[in-house]
Amino acid sequence: MRALFEAVPKSAGVSFGVFRFSGRAFKAPYHYHPEIEITLVLSGRGDLVVGDFLGHFQPGDMII
């Protein structure tokens, strides 16, 4: 599987952004970007791929 470049939207004078995803399924393509991404899992479970790490996520996990 090949990683896709994700262009993270930026606003002038803003140092970070907050996005909330909700719904029955969270689907994100395998991607990369130069920014740091922090994800807090509030509900749900699934498989996780970050760099060369393969694992699972569950409520309460914070992924950087």
PDB file of C-alpha atoms in Angstrom:
ATOM      1  CA  MET A   1       0.000   0.000   0.000  1.00  0.00           C
ATOM      2  CA  ARG A   2       1.376   3.403  -0.950  1.00  0.00           C
ATOM      3  CA  ALA A   3       0.988   6.386   1.406  1.00  0.00           C
ATOM      4  CA  LEU A   4      -0.798   9.461   0.047  1.00  0.00           C
ATOM      5  CA  PHE A   5       0.332  13.027   0.751  1.00  0.00           C
ATOM      6  CA  GLU A   6      -2.309  14.865   2.791  1.00  0.00           C
ATOM      7  CA  ALA A   7      -2.336  18.656   2.436  1.00  0.00           C
ATOM      8  CA  VAL A   8      -3.335  19.995   5.857  1.00  0.00           C
ATOM      9  CA  PRO A   9      -5.366  23.237   5.570  1.00  0.00           C
ATOM     10  CA  LYS A  10      -3.647  26.238   7.162  1.00  0.00           C
ATOM     11  CA  SER A  11      -4.850  29.695   8.196  1.00  0.00           C
ATOM     12  CA  ALA A  12      -2.611  32.757   8.543  1.00  0.00           C
ATOM     13  CA  GLY A  13      -1.738  33.542  12.166  1.00  0.00           C
ATOM     14  CA  VAL A  14      -2.958  30.166  13.473  1.00  0.00           C
ATOM     15  CA  SER A  15      -0.509  27.629  14.919  1.00  0.00           C
ATOM     16  CA  PHE A  16      -2.839  24.617  15.153  1.00  0.00           C
ATOM     17  CA  GLY A  17      -6.182  23.327  13.983  1.00  0.00           C
ATOM     18  CA  VAL A  18      -8.850  21.152  15.574  1.00  0.00           C
ATOM     19  CA  PHE A  19     -11.021  18.733  13.639  1.00  0.00           C
ATOM     20  CA  ARG A  20     -13.755  16.502  15.025  1.00  0.00           C
ATOM     21  CA  PHE A  21     -14.755  13.367  13.184  1.00  0.00           C
ATOM     22  CA  SER A  22     -17.912  11.504  14.112  1.00  0.00           C
ATOM     23  CA  GLY A  23     -20.016   8.827  12.516  1.00  0.00           C
ATOM     24  CA  ARG A  24     -20.308   5.077  12.355  1.00  0.00           C
ATOM     25  CA  ALA A  25     -16.880   4.621  10.761  1.00  0.00           C
ATOM     26  CA  PHE A  26     -13.665   6.600  10.653  1.00  0.00           C
ATOM     27  CA  LYS A  27     -11.859   5.943   7.425  1.00  0.00           C
ATOM     28  CA  ALA A  28      -8.602   7.659   6.675  1.00  0.00           C
ATOM     29  CA  PRO A  29      -6.327   6.604   3.853  1.00  0.00           C
ATOM     30  CA  TYR A  30      -2.746   5.664   4.685  1.00  0.00           C
ATOM     31  CA  HIS A  31      -1.172   9.135   4.475  1.00  0.00           C
ATOM     32  CA  TYR A  32       1.698  11.383   5.492  1.00  0.00           C
ATOM     33  CA  HIS A  33       2.322  15.105   6.065  1.00  0.00           C
ATOM     34  CA  PRO A  34       5.033  17.219   7.713  1.00  0.00           C
ATOM     35  CA  GLU A  35       2.719  18.394  10.521  1.00  0.00           C
ATOM     36  CA  ILE A  36       2.275  16.594  13.861  1.00  0.00           C
ATOM     37  CA  GLU A  37      -1.125  14.928  14.207  1.00  0.00           C
ATOM     38  CA  ILE A  38      -2.605  14.142  17.628  1.00  0.00           C
ATOM     39  CA  THR A  39      -5.722  11.975  17.759  1.00  0.00           C
ATOM     40  CA  LEU A  40      -7.806  11.237  20.853  1.00  0.00           C
ATOM     41  CA  VAL A  41     -10.143   8.258  20.505  1.00  0.00           C
ATOM     42  CA  LEU A  42     -13.390   8.901  22.389  1.00  0.00           C
ATOM     43  CA  SER A  43     -15.276   5.834  21.194  1.00  0.00           C
ATOM     44  CA  GLY A  44     -14.854   2.917  18.850  1.00  0.00           C
ATOM     45  CA  ARG A  45     -12.177   0.330  18.211  1.00  0.00           C
ATOM     46  CA  GLY A  46     -10.127  -0.634  15.196  1.00  0.00           C
ATOM     47  CA  ASP A  47      -6.802  -1.273  13.560  1.00  0.00           C
ATOM     48  CA  LEU A  48      -4.032   1.309  13.593  1.00  0.00           C
ATOM     49  CA  VAL A  49      -1.067   1.838  11.261  1.00  0.00           C
ATOM     50  CA  VAL A  50       1.393   4.632  12.162  1.00  0.00           C
ATOM     51  CA  GLY A  51       4.745   4.501  10.386  1.00  0.00           C
ATOM     52  CA  ASP A  52       5.976   0.944  10.869  1.00  0.00           C
ATOM     53  CA  PHE A  53       3.688   0.317  13.893  1.00  0.00           C
ATOM     54  CA  LEU A  54       0.729  -2.017  13.454  1.00  0.00           C
ATOM     55  CA  GLY A  55      -1.732  -2.262  16.346  1.00  0.00           C
ATOM     56  CA  HIS A  56      -5.223  -1.484  17.565  1.00  0.00           C
ATOM     57  CA  PHE A  57      -6.981   1.545  19.019  1.00  0.00           C
ATOM     58  CA  GLN A  58      -9.750   1.812  21.611  1.00  0.00           C
ATOM     59  CA  PRO A  59     -11.499   4.526  23.667  1.00  0.00           C
ATOM     60  CA  GLY A  60      -9.063   6.612  25.703  1.00  0.00           C
ATOM     61  CA  ASP A  61      -6.095   6.108  23.363  1.00  0.00           C
ATOM     62  CA  MET A  62      -4.125   9.168  22.284  1.00  0.00           C
ATOM     63  CA  ILE A  63      -2.115   8.704  19.113  1.00  0.00           C
ATOM     64  CA  ILE A  64       0.669  11.088  18.070  1.00  0.00           C
TER      65      ILE A  64
END
